[in-house]
Coordinates of C-alpha atoms in Angstrom, one line a residue:
Chain A
M18 CA 3.9 37.0 12.4
E19 CA 4.0 37.3 8.6
E20 CA 1.1 36.6 7.2
V21 CA 0.8 33.4 6.5
K22 CA -0.2 32.4 2.6
A23 CA 0.7 28.5 2.5
L24 CA -0.4 25.0 5.2
G25 CA 1.5 21.5 4.9
I26 CA 0.7 18.6 7.1
D27 CA 2.5 15.3 7.2
V28 CA 0.3 12.4 8.2
G29 CA 3.2 10.3 9.2
S30 CA 2.5 6.7 10.9
T31 CA 4.9 8.8 14.2
T32 CA 4.1 12.3 14.2
V33 CA 2.1 15.1 13.1
K34 CA 3.4 17.6 11.1
L35 CA 2.2 20.9 10.4
T36 CA 3.7 23.8 9.2
A37 CA 2.3 27.3 7.8
V38 CA 5.0 29.8 5.2
D39 CA 4.6 33.4 4.8
A40 CA 5.0 34.6 1.0
Q41 CA 8.4 34.2 0.2
G42 CA 8.2 30.4 1.2
K43 CA 9.9 31.1 5.2
L44 CA 8.8 28.6 7.7
I45 CA 6.5 30.9 10.4
W46 CA 5.1 28.0 12.1
H47 CA 5.1 24.5 13.1
H48 CA 3.0 22.1 15.3
L49 CA 4.2 18.4 16.1
E50 CA 2.2 15.8 18.5
G51 CA 2.4 12.1 18.3
A52 CA 0.1 10.0 15.4
D53 CA -4.1 10.4 16.3
P54 CA -4.8 6.9 14.6
R55 CA -8.2 9.5 14.1
V56 CA -6.6 11.7 12.1
E57 CA -9.5 13.7 11.6
D58 CA -9.7 14.6 14.6
Q59 CA -6.5 15.1 14.4
V60 CA -6.7 17.5 12.0
D61 CA -9.9 19.1 13.5
H62 CA -8.0 19.7 16.2
F63 CA -4.4 21.6 14.2
F64 CA -7.3 23.7 12.3
N65 CA -7.9 24.7 16.4
L66 CA -4.5 25.3 17.1
M67 CA -4.2 28.1 14.1
R68 CA -7.4 30.2 15.4
E69 CA -5.6 30.4 18.7
H70 CA -2.7 31.3 16.8
G71 CA -4.2 34.1 15.3
F72 CA -5.1 32.9 12.3
D73 CA -7.8 30.0 9.4
G74 CA -5.9 27.8 8.7
K75 CA -9.5 26.5 6.5
E76 CA -8.9 29.5 3.8
L77 CA -5.1 29.1 3.0
P78 CA -4.5 26.7 0.8
M79 CA -3.0 23.0 2.3
V80 CA -0.9 20.2 0.6
A81 CA -1.6 16.2 2.9
T82 CA 1.3 14.2 2.9
G83 CA 2.2 11.1 4.8
Y84 CA 0.7 8.3 5.3
G85 CA -2.2 9.7 6.9
R86 CA -2.1 12.4 3.8
N87 CA -5.6 10.9 2.6
L88 CA -7.8 11.4 4.9
V89 CA -7.2 15.2 5.6
E90 CA -9.8 16.5 3.3
Q91 CA -9.4 19.6 4.0
A92 CA -5.9 20.2 1.8
E93 CA -6.3 20.4 -1.6
K94 CA -4.0 18.0 -2.5
K95 CA -1.9 14.7 -2.0
V96 CA 1.7 14.9 -2.8
T97 CA 3.7 11.6 -1.8
E98 CA 6.1 12.3 1.4
I99 CA 8.8 11.5 -1.9
T100 CA 8.4 14.2 -3.3
C101 CA 7.6 17.3 -0.2
H102 CA 11.0 16.5 1.6
A103 CA 12.9 16.8 -1.6
T104 CA 10.9 20.1 -1.9
G105 CA 11.3 20.9 1.4
V106 CA 15.5 19.8 2.4
Y107 CA 16.1 21.3 -1.2
N108 CA 15.0 25.1 0.0
Q109 CA 16.3 24.9 3.0
L110 CA 19.8 23.2 1.9
G111 CA 19.5 25.5 -1.6
H112 CA 21.1 22.6 -3.3
G113 CA 20.1 18.4 -4.0
G114 CA 22.3 15.9 -3.9
T115 CA 21.2 12.6 -1.7
L116 CA 19.0 13.0 1.2
V117 CA 18.8 10.2 3.9
D118 CA 14.8 10.1 5.4
I119 CA 14.5 8.2 8.9
G120 CA 11.9 8.7 10.1
G121 CA 9.9 6.4 12.5
Q122 CA 8.4 3.2 10.9
D123 CA 9.5 4.3 7.4
S124 CA 13.0 5.4 6.4
K125 CA 13.3 6.6 2.4
V126 CA 16.5 7.6 0.1
I127 CA 16.2 10.1 -1.6
I128 CA 18.1 11.1 -5.5
I129 CA 16.9 15.7 -5.4
G130 CA 17.8 16.7 -9.1
E131 CA 18.7 20.3 -10.1
N132 CA 15.4 22.7 -9.1
S133 CA 14.9 20.2 -6.5
Q134 CA 13.3 17.3 -8.7
V135 CA 13.5 13.8 -7.8
V136 CA 15.2 11.7 -10.2
D137 CA 15.6 7.7 -7.7
F138 CA 14.4 6.9 -4.7
A139 CA 14.6 4.2 -2.1
M140 CA 12.1 3.1 0.6
N141 CA 12.7 0.6 2.9
D142 CA 9.8 -2.4 3.0
K143 CA 7.2 -3.8 4.9
C144 CA 9.5 -4.5 7.8
A145 CA 10.9 -2.3 11.1
A146 CA 14.2 -2.4 10.9
G147 CA 16.3 0.5 9.7
T148 CA 13.9 3.8 11.2
G149 CA 13.7 4.6 14.4
R150 CA 10.7 2.1 15.3
F151 CA 13.5 0.2 15.6
L152 CA 16.0 2.1 18.0
E153 CA 12.5 3.1 19.7
N154 CA 12.0 -0.9 21.1
T155 CA 15.2 -0.8 22.1
A156 CA 16.2 1.5 24.4
G157 CA 12.7 0.2 25.8
R158 CA 14.6 -2.8 26.9
L159 CA 17.3 -1.4 27.7
R160 CA 16.3 1.4 29.9
V161 CA 17.6 4.5 27.8
P162 CA 16.2 7.5 27.7
L163 CA 15.1 7.3 23.4
D164 CA 17.5 10.6 23.1
R165 CA 20.4 9.5 25.3
M166 CA 21.0 6.6 22.9
G167 CA 22.7 8.1 20.7
V168 CA 24.9 9.8 23.2
E169 CA 25.5 6.1 25.6
A170 CA 26.1 4.4 22.0
L171 CA 29.5 7.7 21.0
S172 CA 30.8 6.5 24.5
A173 CA 31.4 3.0 23.9
A174 CA 34.9 1.7 23.1
E175 CA 33.2 -1.6 22.0
E176 CA 30.9 -3.2 20.1
V177 CA 28.5 -6.1 20.0
A178 CA 27.3 -7.3 16.8
I179 CA 23.3 -7.4 16.5
S180 CA 22.9 -10.4 13.8
S181 CA 19.6 -9.7 13.4
T182 CA 18.2 -7.2 11.5
C183 CA 14.2 -7.9 12.0
T184 CA 13.2 -5.6 15.4
V185 CA 11.8 -8.6 17.1
F186 CA 14.7 -10.8 17.9
A187 CA 16.9 -8.1 18.3
E188 CA 15.2 -7.3 20.6
S189 CA 15.6 -11.1 22.1
E190 CA 19.5 -10.9 20.9
I191 CA 20.0 -7.7 23.1
I192 CA 17.8 -9.5 26.2
S193 CA 20.0 -12.8 26.2
M194 CA 23.9 -10.2 25.7
I195 CA 22.2 -8.6 28.8
A196 CA 21.5 -11.8 30.4
H197 CA 24.9 -12.3 29.6
G198 CA 26.1 -9.8 31.5
V199 CA 27.0 -7.4 28.3
E200 CA 27.7 -3.9 28.9
V201 CA 24.1 -1.6 27.7
N202 CA 26.3 0.9 26.1
P203 CA 28.3 -1.3 23.3
I204 CA 24.9 -2.8 23.3
L205 CA 23.7 0.2 22.1
K206 CA 26.8 1.2 19.2
G207 CA 25.5 -1.7 17.8
L208 CA 22.1 -1.2 17.5
H209 CA 23.0 2.5 15.7
R210 CA 25.5 0.2 13.0
S211 CA 22.7 -2.4 12.8
L212 CA 20.2 0.2 11.2
I213 CA 22.7 2.8 9.9
L214 CA 23.6 -0.1 7.2
R215 CA 20.6 -0.5 6.4
I216 CA 20.6 2.6 5.4
V217 CA 23.7 2.5 3.5
A218 CA 22.2 -0.6 1.5
M219 CA 19.2 1.5 0.7
I220 CA 21.1 4.7 -0.2
R221 CA 23.5 1.7 -2.9
S222 CA 20.8 1.0 -4.2
V223 CA 20.2 4.0 -5.5
G224 CA 23.6 5.3 -6.2
L225 CA 24.8 7.6 -4.0
V226 CA 25.5 11.3 -5.6
P227 CA 26.9 14.3 -3.2
P228 CA 26.5 16.0 -0.6
L229 CA 24.8 13.8 2.1
M230 CA 21.6 14.9 3.5
L231 CA 20.1 14.0 6.6
S232 CA 16.3 14.4 7.3
G233 CA 13.6 13.0 10.1
G234 CA 13.6 13.3 14.4
V235 CA 15.2 10.2 14.0
V236 CA 18.4 12.7 12.7
K237 CA 18.9 14.4 16.0
N238 CA 20.5 11.0 17.1
P239 CA 24.1 11.9 17.3
A240 CA 25.7 8.6 16.7
I241 CA 23.6 8.3 13.8
R242 CA 24.7 11.9 12.3
E243 CA 28.9 10.7 13.3
M244 CA 28.0 6.7 11.7
I245 CA 26.6 7.6 9.1
T246 CA 30.0 9.9 7.8
Q247 CA 31.6 5.7 9.2
E248 CA 30.2 3.7 6.6
L249 CA 30.6 6.3 3.3
G250 CA 33.1 8.4 4.0
E251 CA 30.7 11.7 3.3
Q252 CA 30.0 14.2 5.5
V253 CA 26.4 15.0 6.8
T254 CA 24.0 18.2 6.5
M255 CA 21.1 18.2 8.3
P256 CA 18.6 21.1 7.6
E257 CA 17.4 23.5 10.9
Y258 CA 13.9 21.0 11.5
P259 CA 15.0 17.8 10.7
Q260 CA 11.6 16.6 11.4
L261 CA 9.3 19.0 9.1
M262 CA 10.7 19.2 5.7
G263 CA 7.8 17.5 4.6
A264 CA 5.3 19.3 5.9
Y265 CA 7.6 22.1 4.5
G266 CA 7.5 20.5 1.9
A267 CA 3.7 20.6 1.5
A268 CA 3.5 23.8 2.6
L269 CA 5.4 25.6 0.3
I270 CA 4.0 23.1 -2.6
A271 CA 0.5 24.7 -1.7
L272 CA 2.6 28.2 -1.6
K273 CA 3.8 26.9 -5.3
N274 CA 0.4 26.5 -6.7
S275 CA -1.3 28.8 -5.0
N276 CA 1.4 31.5 -7.4
R277 CA -0.3 29.9 -10.5
A278 CA -3.2 29.5 -9.7
Chain B
M26 CA -17.8 1.1 -20.4
E27 CA -18.0 -3.0 -19.6
L28 CA -17.3 -6.2 -20.5
P29 CA -19.4 -8.4 -21.9
A30 CA -20.2 -11.0 -20.5
I31 CA -17.4 -13.2 -18.7
P32 CA -17.3 -17.1 -17.3
N33 CA -15.3 -17.0 -14.2
R34 CA -12.8 -20.6 -13.9
I35 CA -15.6 -22.8 -12.0
E36 CA -17.9 -22.1 -14.6
T37 CA -15.4 -22.7 -17.6
I38 CA -14.2 -26.1 -16.4
T39 CA -17.5 -27.0 -15.0
A40 CA -18.7 -26.0 -17.9
F41 CA -15.6 -28.6 -20.0
K42 CA -16.2 -30.7 -17.9
Q43 CA -19.5 -31.4 -18.6
N44 CA -18.6 -31.3 -22.2
S45 CA -16.3 -34.5 -21.4
G46 CA -13.7 -32.7 -21.4
M47 CA -10.3 -33.3 -19.0
I48 CA -8.3 -30.2 -17.2
A49 CA -4.9 -29.1 -17.0
A50 CA -4.0 -26.9 -14.0
V51 CA -0.7 -25.2 -15.9
L52 CA 2.0 -23.7 -13.3
P53 CA 3.2 -20.3 -15.4
I54 CA 4.9 -19.3 -17.9
H55 CA 5.2 -20.3 -21.6
Y56 CA 3.6 -24.2 -22.7
P57 CA 1.5 -25.1 -25.9
R58 CA -2.1 -24.4 -25.8
S59 CA -3.2 -25.9 -28.6
L60 CA -0.6 -29.4 -27.8
F61 CA -3.5 -30.0 -24.9
R62 CA -6.3 -29.1 -26.9
A63 CA -5.6 -31.6 -29.5
F64 CA -6.8 -34.4 -27.0
D65 CA -9.6 -32.3 -25.2
V66 CA -8.3 -30.9 -22.6
L67 CA -8.6 -27.4 -21.4
P68 CA -5.4 -25.5 -19.7
V69 CA -6.3 -23.1 -17.1
E70 CA -3.2 -21.9 -14.6
V71 CA -2.0 -21.9 -11.6
W72 CA -0.5 -18.4 -11.1
G73 CA -0.4 -19.0 -7.6
P74 CA -3.7 -18.1 -7.0
P75 CA -2.7 -14.8 -4.0
G76 CA -4.4 -15.2 -1.0
T77 CA -4.7 -18.9 -0.5
D78 CA -4.3 -20.2 3.2
V79 CA -0.4 -20.9 2.4
S80 CA 0.4 -22.4 5.4
H81 CA -0.5 -25.8 4.2
G82 CA 3.0 -24.7 1.2
G83 CA 4.7 -22.9 4.1
A84 CA 5.1 -26.6 6.3
H85 CA 7.3 -27.6 3.6
L86 CA 8.5 -24.5 1.2
Q87 CA 11.2 -22.1 2.0
P88 CA 10.7 -18.9 2.4
Y89 CA 12.4 -17.6 0.3
V90 CA 10.6 -19.8 -2.3
C91 CA 7.9 -17.6 -4.2
S92 CA 4.5 -17.2 -3.7
I93 CA 3.1 -18.4 -6.3
V94 CA 4.6 -21.8 -5.7
H95 CA 3.7 -21.4 -1.7
N96 CA 0.0 -20.9 -3.1
A97 CA 0.1 -23.1 -5.9
L98 CA 1.6 -26.4 -3.4
S99 CA -1.1 -24.9 -0.2
F100 CA -3.8 -24.5 -3.2
L101 CA -3.0 -28.3 -4.4
K102 CA -3.1 -29.4 -1.5
K103 CA -6.4 -27.3 -0.5
G104 CA -8.0 -29.3 -2.7
G105 CA -7.7 -26.1 -5.0
L106 CA -6.8 -28.8 -7.3
D107 CA -9.0 -31.4 -7.4
L108 CA -10.9 -30.9 -10.5
A109 CA -7.6 -31.3 -12.8
D110 CA -7.2 -34.1 -14.2
F111 CA -3.4 -33.1 -15.3
I112 CA -0.8 -30.7 -14.2
A113 CA 1.5 -29.4 -16.7
V114 CA 5.0 -27.6 -14.2
P115 CA 6.6 -25.8 -17.0
H116 CA 10.4 -25.0 -16.2
T117 CA 10.3 -21.5 -15.1
C118 CA 12.9 -21.1 -12.4
D119 CA 14.5 -23.3 -10.5
S120 CA 11.0 -22.8 -7.9
L121 CA 8.8 -24.1 -10.6
Q122 CA 11.0 -26.7 -11.6
G123 CA 11.5 -28.0 -7.8
F124 CA 7.6 -27.5 -8.0
G125 CA 7.5 -30.5 -10.5
S126 CA 9.8 -32.3 -9.0
I127 CA 8.6 -31.9 -4.9
L128 CA 5.1 -33.5 -6.9
L129 CA 7.1 -35.8 -8.3
D130 CA 8.7 -36.9 -6.1
F131 CA 7.0 -36.5 -2.4
V132 CA 3.4 -34.9 -3.1
K133 CA 2.4 -37.2 -5.1
P134 CA -1.2 -36.0 -6.3
K135 CA -3.4 -38.5 -8.1
Q136 CA -2.9 -35.9 -11.2
S137 CA -0.2 -36.8 -13.5
I138 CA 2.7 -34.2 -13.8
F139 CA 4.2 -33.6 -16.8
P140 CA 7.7 -31.4 -16.6
L141 CA 7.9 -29.1 -19.6
Y142 CA 11.6 -28.5 -20.5
L143 CA 12.0 -25.3 -21.2
P144 CA 15.5 -24.4 -23.8
R145 CA 17.3 -20.8 -23.0
G146 CA 17.9 -19.5 -26.3
N147 CA 16.3 -19.7 -29.6
R148 CA 18.7 -20.9 -31.9
P149 CA 18.1 -23.7 -34.4
E150 CA 19.3 -26.3 -31.4
D151 CA 16.9 -24.4 -29.4
L152 CA 13.7 -25.4 -32.2
R153 CA 15.1 -28.9 -32.0
F154 CA 15.2 -29.6 -28.3
L155 CA 11.2 -27.7 -28.2
T156 CA 10.0 -29.2 -30.6
E157 CA 10.7 -32.9 -29.7
E158 CA 9.7 -31.7 -26.1
F159 CA 6.3 -30.8 -27.5
R160 CA 6.4 -33.9 -29.4
Q161 CA 7.3 -36.2 -25.2
L162 CA 4.3 -34.6 -24.3
Y163 CA 2.3 -35.4 -27.5
R164 CA 3.3 -39.1 -26.4
H165 CA 2.2 -38.9 -22.8
L166 CA -1.1 -37.0 -23.0
S167 CA -1.9 -39.2 -25.7
G168 CA -0.5 -42.8 -23.3
L169 CA -3.1 -40.6 -20.6
T170 CA -6.4 -40.4 -22.7
G171 CA -6.2 -43.2 -25.3
K172 CA -6.2 -40.5 -27.8
K173 CA -3.9 -39.9 -30.7
P174 CA -4.8 -36.2 -33.0
S175 CA -3.8 -35.8 -36.4
E176 CA -1.4 -33.8 -37.4
E177 CA -4.6 -32.0 -39.5
I178 CA -6.6 -31.4 -36.1
L179 CA -3.3 -30.0 -34.2
L180 CA -2.7 -28.1 -37.0
R181 CA -6.9 -27.0 -36.5
C182 CA -5.3 -26.1 -32.3
I183 CA -3.1 -24.5 -34.0
R184 CA -4.3 -22.0 -35.9
R185 CA -7.2 -21.0 -33.3
E186 CA -4.4 -20.5 -30.9
E187 CA -3.6 -18.4 -33.4
K188 CA -6.7 -16.4 -33.9
A189 CA -6.8 -15.7 -30.3
D190 CA -3.3 -14.1 -29.8
D191 CA -3.1 -12.3 -33.7
L192 CA -7.3 -10.4 -31.3
L193 CA -5.5 -10.6 -28.5
R194 CA -2.3 -8.5 -30.0
Q195 CA -5.3 -6.6 -31.6
L196 CA -6.7 -5.1 -27.8
Y197 CA -2.5 -4.6 -27.4
E198 CA -3.1 -2.4 -30.4
K199 CA -6.5 -0.6 -29.8
R200 CA -6.3 -0.5 -26.5
Q201 CA -6.9 3.3 -26.7
K202 CA -9.8 2.7 -28.9
V203 CA -11.6 0.2 -26.8
S204 CA -12.3 2.7 -23.9
L205 CA -11.4 0.3 -21.8
S206 CA -10.0 0.9 -17.8
N207 CA -6.5 -0.2 -17.1
Y208 CA -8.2 -3.2 -14.7
S209 CA -10.7 -3.9 -17.5
F210 CA -8.2 -4.4 -20.1
Y211 CA -6.2 -6.5 -18.2
H212 CA -9.4 -8.6 -17.2
L213 CA -10.1 -9.1 -20.6
V214 CA -6.1 -9.8 -21.5
R215 CA -6.3 -12.9 -18.3
T216 CA -9.3 -14.2 -19.9
R217 CA -6.9 -16.2 -21.9
E218 CA -5.4 -18.0 -18.6
Y219 CA -8.0 -20.1 -18.5
L220 CA -10.2 -19.3 -21.7
P221 CA -11.0 -21.7 -24.2
A222 CA -9.9 -19.8 -26.8
E223 CA -13.0 -20.4 -28.9
T224 CA -14.4 -18.3 -26.0
F225 CA -11.5 -15.4 -25.6
I226 CA -12.3 -14.8 -29.9
S227 CA -15.9 -14.2 -29.0
I228 CA -15.4 -12.0 -26.3
A229 CA -12.4 -10.6 -28.2
E230 CA -14.2 -10.0 -31.6
K231 CA -17.1 -8.1 -29.2
V232 CA -15.3 -6.0 -27.6
L233 CA -12.7 -4.2 -31.0
S234 CA -15.7 -4.5 -33.1
R235 CA -17.0 -0.9 -30.2
K236 CA -16.3 2.3 -32.0
G237 CA -15.2 4.1 -28.1
F238 CA -12.0 6.7 -28.6
D239 CA -11.4 7.7 -24.4
N240 CA -8.1 7.6 -25.1
P241 CA -6.2 6.5 -21.7
K242 CA -6.1 9.5 -19.1
G243 CA -2.9 10.0 -17.6
T244 CA 1.1 9.4 -17.4
A245 CA 1.6 7.1 -19.8
I246 CA 3.9 3.8 -18.2
I247 CA 4.3 0.8 -19.0
L248 CA 4.2 -2.5 -16.9
S249 CA 6.6 -4.8 -16.5
G250 CA 6.7 -7.6 -14.0
I251 CA 5.1 -11.0 -13.0
V252 CA 1.3 -10.9 -12.3
P253 CA -0.1 -7.4 -11.5
E254 CA -2.2 -8.7 -8.9
P255 CA -4.2 -7.5 -6.3
M256 CA -5.7 -6.5 -9.5
E257 CA -6.6 -3.4 -7.0
V258 CA -3.0 -1.9 -8.2
L259 CA -4.3 -1.2 -11.6
T260 CA -7.8 1.0 -10.8
T261 CA -4.7 2.6 -8.4
I262 CA -2.9 3.6 -11.1
T263 CA -5.5 4.8 -12.8
E264 CA -6.0 7.2 -9.5
L265 CA -3.5 8.2 -9.3
G266 CA -3.4 9.7 -12.7
A267 CA -1.4 7.2 -15.2
A268 CA -2.7 5.3 -17.9
V269 CA -0.6 1.4 -18.5
V270 CA -0.7 2.2 -22.3
A271 CA 2.3 -1.3 -22.9
D272 CA 2.6 -4.2 -21.1
D273 CA 6.1 -6.4 -20.2
L274 CA 4.5 -8.7 -17.8
A275 CA 4.9 -12.3 -17.6
C276 CA 1.0 -13.5 -17.4
C277 CA -0.7 -10.6 -20.2
G278 CA 2.3 -8.4 -22.9
R279 CA 5.1 -11.9 -22.9
R280 CA 2.7 -14.3 -23.9
L281 CA 1.4 -12.0 -27.1
Y282 CA 3.1 -15.1 -29.4
A283 CA 2.9 -14.7 -33.0
S284 CA 1.8 -17.5 -35.5
G285 CA 4.1 -20.2 -36.6
K286 CA 5.7 -20.9 -40.1
S287 CA 6.3 -24.6 -40.6
E288 CA 3.4 -26.6 -41.4
Q289 CA 4.7 -29.7 -38.6
P290 CA 2.8 -28.7 -35.5
F291 CA 5.5 -29.3 -32.8
R292 CA 7.9 -27.3 -34.2
R293 CA 5.4 -25.1 -35.2
M294 CA 4.0 -24.8 -31.6
A295 CA 7.9 -24.6 -30.6
E296 CA 8.2 -21.6 -32.8
R297 CA 5.2 -19.1 -31.4
I298 CA 7.0 -19.9 -27.7
L299 CA 10.5 -19.3 -28.8
N300 CA 9.2 -15.9 -30.6
A301 CA 7.2 -15.1 -28.1
P302 CA 8.7 -11.7 -27.3
P303 CA 12.1 -11.0 -24.6
D304 CA 11.6 -13.3 -21.7
P305 CA 14.1 -13.3 -19.1
T306 CA 12.8 -17.1 -18.4
R307 CA 13.5 -18.1 -21.8
G308 CA 16.8 -16.5 -21.6
N309 CA 16.6 -13.0 -23.3
S310 CA 19.6 -10.5 -22.9
L311 CA 19.8 -7.9 -20.8
E312 CA 20.0 -6.0 -24.6
E313 CA 17.2 -7.5 -25.8
R314 CA 14.7 -6.8 -22.9
K315 CA 16.0 -3.1 -23.2
Q316 CA 15.7 -2.6 -26.9
Y317 CA 11.7 -3.9 -25.9
L318 CA 10.8 -1.5 -23.6
L319 CA 12.7 1.1 -25.4
R320 CA 10.6 0.0 -27.8
L321 CA 7.6 0.1 -26.2
A322 CA 8.3 2.6 -25.2
D323 CA 8.1 4.7 -27.8
Q324 CA 5.4 3.7 -29.5
T325 CA 3.1 4.2 -27.5
D326 CA 4.4 7.5 -25.4
A327 CA 5.3 5.7 -22.0
R328 CA 6.9 7.6 -19.6
G329 CA 8.6 6.3 -16.9
V330 CA 8.2 1.5 -16.6
V331 CA 7.0 0.3 -13.4
F332 CA 9.0 -3.8 -12.3
Y333 CA 6.4 -5.3 -10.0
D334 CA 7.2 -8.2 -9.3
V335 CA 6.9 -11.2 -8.0
K336 CA 9.3 -10.9 -4.3
F337 CA 12.6 -14.0 -4.2
C338 CA 12.0 -14.5 -8.4
E339 CA 15.3 -14.8 -9.2
P340 CA 14.9 -14.8 -12.6
E341 CA 13.4 -11.8 -12.3
L342 CA 14.7 -9.8 -10.2
F343 CA 18.7 -11.2 -11.1
D344 CA 19.3 -8.6 -13.6
L345 CA 17.1 -5.9 -13.1
P346 CA 19.3 -3.9 -11.1
R347 CA 21.5 -3.5 -15.6
L348 CA 17.8 -3.5 -16.6
R349 CA 16.4 -0.1 -14.9
A350 CA 20.0 1.3 -14.6
K351 CA 21.0 0.2 -18.8
L352 CA 17.1 2.3 -19.8
K353 CA 17.3 5.0 -17.4
A354 CA 20.9 5.8 -19.2
A355 CA 18.6 5.8 -22.3
G356 CA 15.8 7.6 -20.8
L357 CA 13.4 5.4 -19.8
P358 CA 12.6 5.7 -15.7
S359 CA 11.2 3.0 -13.5
V360 CA 10.7 2.1 -10.1
Q361 CA 11.1 -1.5 -8.5
I362 CA 8.2 -3.4 -6.7
E363 CA 8.1 -6.1 -4.5
I364 CA 4.7 -7.7 -4.5
D365 CA 4.1 -11.0 -2.2
L366 CA 0.5 -12.8 -3.7
N367 CA -0.9 -13.0 0.0
D368 CA -0.2 -9.1 0.4
P369 CA -2.9 -6.3 0.4
L370 CA -1.7 -3.3 -1.7
S371 CA 0.0 -1.6 1.2
N372 CA 0.1 1.8 1.6
Q373 CA 4.1 2.1 0.6
I374 CA 3.2 -0.2 -2.9
V375 CA 0.9 3.0 -4.1
T376 CA 3.6 6.0 -2.1
R377 CA 5.9 4.5 -4.5
I378 CA 3.9 4.3 -7.6
G379 CA 3.3 6.9 -6.7
A380 CA 5.8 9.4 -5.9
F381 CA 7.3 7.1 -8.7
L382 CA 4.3 9.3 -11.3
E383 CA 4.9 13.2 -9.0
I384 CA 9.0 11.8 -10.9
L385 CA 6.9 11.5 -14.5
G386 CA 5.0 14.6 -13.8

């Protein structure tokens, strides 16, 4: 492994991601696991992991991002996930445009300008509609594994309209549909459509600037990618590690700051 | 630097009533303070208040009515306005007009209700209308209190409010030299919501006599919207590395009333409100608002605007996308944040403000 020069940690609501970059800003190591509400303990555990992999994280510059960023005492700087995602994706894909990041409990649309700067952004409000949690909750109800949801949804010829955008109400709606004998896959397709329409509304609120880029764990779902293309008529591009872009951007900022110092 | 001791709302109300004064609970935004004071009635504004148990109002109002109105109804129904002798409800928006009607037709509280109709423009007929509206309010107050303050008393009360508002304007102009934090500055400004003008004058003069020169540190921003609640947001803005250098808030900067010109008291009161900074609830155009915000930014070196609005505020939110687009085109970026008066400051709001400040660099 190349020598690690900087670290980025993204303490999200669903997962925590740690990335390490070399002197050129190349992503050379990462670790991802489910979020523990005791953030400090989880960060200590991450530092132990780094030692096991042959480098001492405490000696390295680190930037923290995500909702738990302020709880990472070891980080020399805290930067919002908006800026970090923009930085990470820009460096991975090499251009600006409109980035849609769909995370576990929040979604954001970020307009990235030349030189990776954030031009504008929108985030979902308090409710979980338009986020990964919306699909996760309903996947449980439909007894479909999360990683199969997109494939199953795309296989459906029919689509059932889900009128509730609220995660909890959508769940009740689905239970009622199943009780009335509606097939699972058309429901899944309708669920994806409901989520995508929320995302599309957010994109329109800031104005789409092509190309359209996706990040976040949820975009591994193929139905998300296909439906967003259907709705907007724009092809989407994705970085190699869509789920790590916040942490990667944080590491790049840490690297840049250390080079300045 | 700390503020001098400032009495809170309850202390102020209690002291005023002990001196045989009466209290008018006044809903937002514009009304003639001096007219009430001429009748020895202290207007105390009701911006919600925040953190009220909304179950009392929630049972009667639609969920999409803003939290200022929800809270005001709840506050009234659980006795929060019992100390008030009157309730004045300016026709600021449909929700507040509806609130006035609900009070008159259904709730029927023990206090007399004064609806107050405001024109949506600044034409000669608007001035005539508002002047007459204030005459009507005079007759109403006179009938209830048995008092008939003379023109001389009315003008004296107007001039006292004008002095208080002039000091308020000086505080805004010298805010960078009176060494007050974002939080302390707005804590002081918002005492205009309930302090008698003479008390405010005394406090403002003390603060203005200070010789502090700690310029606000950080990225200079303008705060726009209705009301900065929870007030903690102002401390958070400081912690995020920004300074509020100007505002376009309904409870603050949009009420920097200039002195009137007329020697006819009702007309002078109307002039003051109609000539206040642009406000969507008084029908000012998008262009007027844009020019005003750009001028504020120019005067204060502000680099962006945080639109901090109460959810479901129809007059505020309707034009906001177009206003933001116009400001952006003119080189002034902005961010929009919506709040509910009963919610604590959320991590999402802090992230939005933080991300915006990162954009400003």
